[in-house]
PDB file of C-alpha atoms in Angstrom:
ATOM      1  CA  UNK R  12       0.000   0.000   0.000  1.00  0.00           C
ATOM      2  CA  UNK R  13       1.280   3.516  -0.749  1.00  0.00           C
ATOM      3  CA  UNK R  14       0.885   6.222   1.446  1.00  0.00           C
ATOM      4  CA  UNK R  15       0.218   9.647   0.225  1.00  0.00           C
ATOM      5  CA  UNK R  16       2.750  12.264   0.737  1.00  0.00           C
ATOM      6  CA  UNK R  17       1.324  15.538   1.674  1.00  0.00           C
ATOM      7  CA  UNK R  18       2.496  17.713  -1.663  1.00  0.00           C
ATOM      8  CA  UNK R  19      -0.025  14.848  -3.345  1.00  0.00           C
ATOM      9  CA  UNK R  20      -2.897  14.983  -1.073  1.00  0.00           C
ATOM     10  CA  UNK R  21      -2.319  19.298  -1.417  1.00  0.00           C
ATOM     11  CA  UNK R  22      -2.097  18.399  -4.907  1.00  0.00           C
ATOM     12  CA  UNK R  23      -5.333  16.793  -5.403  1.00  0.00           C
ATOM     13  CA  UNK R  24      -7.307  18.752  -3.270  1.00  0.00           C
ATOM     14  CA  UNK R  25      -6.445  21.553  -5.645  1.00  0.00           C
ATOM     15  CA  UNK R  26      -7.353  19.576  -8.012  1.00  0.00           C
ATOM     16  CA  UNK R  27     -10.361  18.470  -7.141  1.00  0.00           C
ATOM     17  CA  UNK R  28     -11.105  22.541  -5.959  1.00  0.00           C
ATOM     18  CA  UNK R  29     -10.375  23.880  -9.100  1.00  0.00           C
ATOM     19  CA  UNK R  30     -12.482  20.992 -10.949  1.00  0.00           C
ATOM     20  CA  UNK R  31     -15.490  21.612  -8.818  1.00  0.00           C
ATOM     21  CA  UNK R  32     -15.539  24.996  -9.322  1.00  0.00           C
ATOM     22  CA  UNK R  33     -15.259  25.177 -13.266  1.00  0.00           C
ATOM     23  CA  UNK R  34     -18.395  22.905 -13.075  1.00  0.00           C
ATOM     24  CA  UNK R  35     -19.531  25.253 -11.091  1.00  0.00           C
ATOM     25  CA  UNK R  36     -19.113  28.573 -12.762  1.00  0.00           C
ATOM     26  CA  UNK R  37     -20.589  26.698 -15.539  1.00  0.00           C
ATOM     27  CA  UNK R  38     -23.563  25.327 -13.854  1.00  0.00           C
ATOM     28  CA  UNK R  39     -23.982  29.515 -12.683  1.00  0.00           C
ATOM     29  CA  UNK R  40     -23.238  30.803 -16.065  1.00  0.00           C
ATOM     30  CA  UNK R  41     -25.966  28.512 -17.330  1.00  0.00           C
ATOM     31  CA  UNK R  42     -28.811  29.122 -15.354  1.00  0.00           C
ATOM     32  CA  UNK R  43     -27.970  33.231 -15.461  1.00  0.00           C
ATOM     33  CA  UNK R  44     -29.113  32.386 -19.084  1.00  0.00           C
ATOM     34  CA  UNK R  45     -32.253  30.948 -18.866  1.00  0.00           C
ATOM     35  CA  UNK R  46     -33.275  33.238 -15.943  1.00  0.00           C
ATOM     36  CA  UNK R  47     -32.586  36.083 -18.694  1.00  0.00           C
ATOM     37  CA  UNK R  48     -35.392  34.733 -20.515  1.00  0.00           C
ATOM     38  CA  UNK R  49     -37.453  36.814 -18.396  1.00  0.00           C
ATOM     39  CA  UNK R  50     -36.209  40.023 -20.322  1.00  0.00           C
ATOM     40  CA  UNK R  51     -37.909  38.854 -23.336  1.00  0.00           C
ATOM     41  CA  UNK R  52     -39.759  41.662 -25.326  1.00  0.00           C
ATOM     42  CA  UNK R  53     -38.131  44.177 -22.704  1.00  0.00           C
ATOM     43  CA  UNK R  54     -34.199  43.981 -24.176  1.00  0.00           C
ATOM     44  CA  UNK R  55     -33.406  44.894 -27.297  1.00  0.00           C
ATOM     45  CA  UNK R  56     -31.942  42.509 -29.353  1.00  0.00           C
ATOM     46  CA  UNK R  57     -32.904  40.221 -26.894  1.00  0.00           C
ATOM     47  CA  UNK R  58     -33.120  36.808 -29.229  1.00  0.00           C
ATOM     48  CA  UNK R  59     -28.985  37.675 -30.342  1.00  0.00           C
ATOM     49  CA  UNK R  60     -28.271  38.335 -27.023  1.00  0.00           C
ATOM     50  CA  UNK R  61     -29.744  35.187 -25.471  1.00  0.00           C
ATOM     51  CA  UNK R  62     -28.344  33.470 -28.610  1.00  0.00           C
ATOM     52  CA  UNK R  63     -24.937  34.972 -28.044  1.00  0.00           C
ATOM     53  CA  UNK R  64     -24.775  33.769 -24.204  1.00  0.00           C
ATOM     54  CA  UNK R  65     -25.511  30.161 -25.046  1.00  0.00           C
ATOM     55  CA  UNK R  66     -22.782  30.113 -27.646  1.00  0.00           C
ATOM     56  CA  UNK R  67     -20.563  31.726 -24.607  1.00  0.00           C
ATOM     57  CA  UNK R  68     -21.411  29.047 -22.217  1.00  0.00           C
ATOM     58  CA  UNK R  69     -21.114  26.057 -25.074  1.00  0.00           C
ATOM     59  CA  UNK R  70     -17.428  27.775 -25.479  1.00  0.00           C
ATOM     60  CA  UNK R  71     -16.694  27.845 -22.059  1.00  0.00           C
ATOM     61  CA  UNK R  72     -17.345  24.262 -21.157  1.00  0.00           C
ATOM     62  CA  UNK R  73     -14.947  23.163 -24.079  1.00  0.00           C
ATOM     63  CA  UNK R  74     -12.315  25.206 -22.987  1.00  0.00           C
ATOM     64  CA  UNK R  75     -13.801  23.778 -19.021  1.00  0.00           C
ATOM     65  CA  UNK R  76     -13.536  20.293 -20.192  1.00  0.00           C
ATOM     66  CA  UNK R  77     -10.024  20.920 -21.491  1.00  0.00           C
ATOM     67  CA  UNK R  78      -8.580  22.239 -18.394  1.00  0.00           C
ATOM     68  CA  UNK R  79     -10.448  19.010 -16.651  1.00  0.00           C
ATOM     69  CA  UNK R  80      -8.825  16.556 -18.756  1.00  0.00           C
ATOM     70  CA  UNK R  81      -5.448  18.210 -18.475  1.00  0.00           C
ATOM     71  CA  UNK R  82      -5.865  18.387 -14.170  1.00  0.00           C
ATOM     72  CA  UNK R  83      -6.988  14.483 -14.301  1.00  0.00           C
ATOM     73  CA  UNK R  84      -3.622  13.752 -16.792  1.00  0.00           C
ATOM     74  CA  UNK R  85      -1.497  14.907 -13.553  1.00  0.00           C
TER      75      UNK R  85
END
């Protein structure tokens, strides 16, 4: 059995930290989106807006998953 030194425990509890919060922020970013379907006929430009966002957040996760796979390669 191997123990686990403390600079790999620190290491994956960063890990694991920075994981759960991109998931997170994404899980946030998401539902900030549909809430602003509430503006609807009060923005202007409301439909490229919304449309805008939820290319933003599709964007974001791929760059999210990215840094995911890269912590989980450590």
């Amino acid at each position: 059995m191997r123990l686990i030194i403390p600079k790999e425990n620190k290491q994956a509890k960063t890990a694991k930290s920075v994981v759960d919060k991109l998931k997170y922020s994404s899980t946030l970013f998401g539902h900030a989106i549909k809430d602003f379907e509430y503006f609807e006929g009060k923005v202007e430009n409301y439909y490229a807006l919304r449309e805008e966002a939820w290319e933003a957040w599709h964007e974001y996760n791929k760059i999210r998953n990215r840094l995911i796979e890269a912590i989980e390669r450590l």
